[in-house]
């Protein structure tokens, strides 16, 4: 049975850990609010982009663009894996890496190779540990992504797809549902789905009129790369919010577990202390009785 000093030292250690996890929980809670605000502020832009693409597509019947064309055979794909730069966020990174490996195995089974773009130190370290060298890596942007980061990532895959160096591009990220729930998902970035520009029905009510310079086709050609950038940026924002949500849940669980451990150790300390006191009393009474007999 451990002595009182060992139990007391362990209680002190767990209390220090609980203080750290509680602080990290509070920090993650504050960051979640900011991340949610960024997602909400970006949502109108994304919806407007979809609306503008649909409206422009009405003036460009049978639109063609390299980003819309499906390659007849997939020999190489690109996978953008969005993880965090720091740990202590539960299964946040593990789910992304699992889906990334599943995509890589599926590509290999179909005779294709996979180029991975690692976003976050966790993806980078894991892939290198597995012997996979990412074609591009981004660090220290997981919690504060900017549109410039999204533009740089999108430019890589757009150029590679347009030049025929890759035949498809996917992004693996955690979608932020709420503070307590995040879901790992895979979205196809390239080729752009034809339904984005194909318009089956005319809009109800007034129809917006556009004046194009130089032409509707030229405007659509500029909008499609911007659309891909918007998708990447949205995924980065979703991942940033999900990271803080997962960290908050993980740190709250750790704080609660630390509290339970402290309660259990305190009971053990009290029992050990009571047993020590009882033993001392018994020794004193036994010594007094021996003196009386003598």
Tab-separated table of N, CA and C in Angstrom, residues 6 23 38 45 47 51 59 83 94 117 129 143 198 228 238 249 258-259 275:
chain	number	residue	atom	x	y	z
A	6	UNK	N	3.434	9.487	-0.908
A	6	UNK	CA	3.258	9.153	-2.318
A	6	UNK	C	1.874	9.549	-2.819
A	23	UNK	N	-7.592	25.033	-18.351
A	23	UNK	CA	-7.191	26.245	-19.065
A	23	UNK	C	-7.290	26.042	-20.570
A	38	UNK	N	-16.039	33.259	-38.268
A	38	UNK	CA	-15.366	33.266	-39.572
A	38	UNK	C	-16.139	32.423	-40.579
A	45	UNK	N	-20.475	34.592	-48.884
A	45	UNK	CA	-19.627	34.676	-50.075
A	45	UNK	C	-19.729	33.385	-50.886
A	47	UNK	N	-22.212	31.197	-50.890
A	47	UNK	CA	-23.536	31.087	-51.500
A	47	UNK	C	-23.677	32.027	-52.689
A	51	UNK	N	-24.487	31.218	-56.652
A	51	UNK	CA	-25.565	31.902	-57.367
A	51	UNK	C	-25.040	32.559	-58.645
A	59	UNK	N	-26.055	31.873	-69.510
A	59	UNK	CA	-25.668	32.579	-70.725
A	59	UNK	C	-24.603	31.809	-71.514
A	83	UNK	N	-5.225	18.517	-41.279
A	83	UNK	CA	-5.114	18.134	-39.876
A	83	UNK	C	-4.702	19.360	-39.066
A	94	UNK	N	-6.871	11.569	-36.167
A	94	UNK	CA	-6.917	10.151	-36.521
A	94	UNK	C	-7.968	9.874	-37.592
A	117	UNK	N	-1.099	16.441	-50.288
A	117	UNK	CA	-0.749	17.772	-49.800
A	117	UNK	C	-1.088	17.804	-48.319
A	129	UNK	N	6.323	9.273	-41.358
A	129	UNK	CA	6.536	8.049	-40.582
A	129	UNK	C	6.139	6.816	-41.393
A	143	UNK	N	-5.118	26.604	-37.291
A	143	UNK	CA	-6.083	27.307	-36.446
A	143	UNK	C	-6.430	28.701	-36.959
A	198	UNK	N	-24.492	23.416	-64.841
A	198	UNK	CA	-25.644	23.015	-65.641
A	198	UNK	C	-26.915	23.515	-64.964
A	228	UNK	N	-13.116	26.961	-56.947
A	228	UNK	CA	-12.276	25.948	-56.289
A	228	UNK	C	-11.579	26.552	-55.074
A	238	UNK	N	-13.781	25.181	-41.839
A	238	UNK	CA	-14.497	24.096	-41.150
A	238	UNK	C	-13.531	23.295	-40.284
A	249	UNK	N	-13.789	19.351	-26.279
A	249	UNK	CA	-14.406	18.121	-25.766
A	249	UNK	C	-13.357	17.239	-25.105
A	258	UNK	N	-9.699	13.828	-14.434
A	258	UNK	CA	-8.751	14.226	-13.392
A	258	UNK	C	-9.473	14.465	-12.069
A	259	UNK	N	-10.664	15.058	-12.150
A	259	UNK	CA	-11.444	15.269	-10.925
A	259	UNK	C	-11.825	13.955	-10.260
A	275	UNK	N	-5.829	4.717	8.863
A	275	UNK	CA	-5.167	3.485	9.277
A	275	UNK	C	-3.879	3.792	10.029
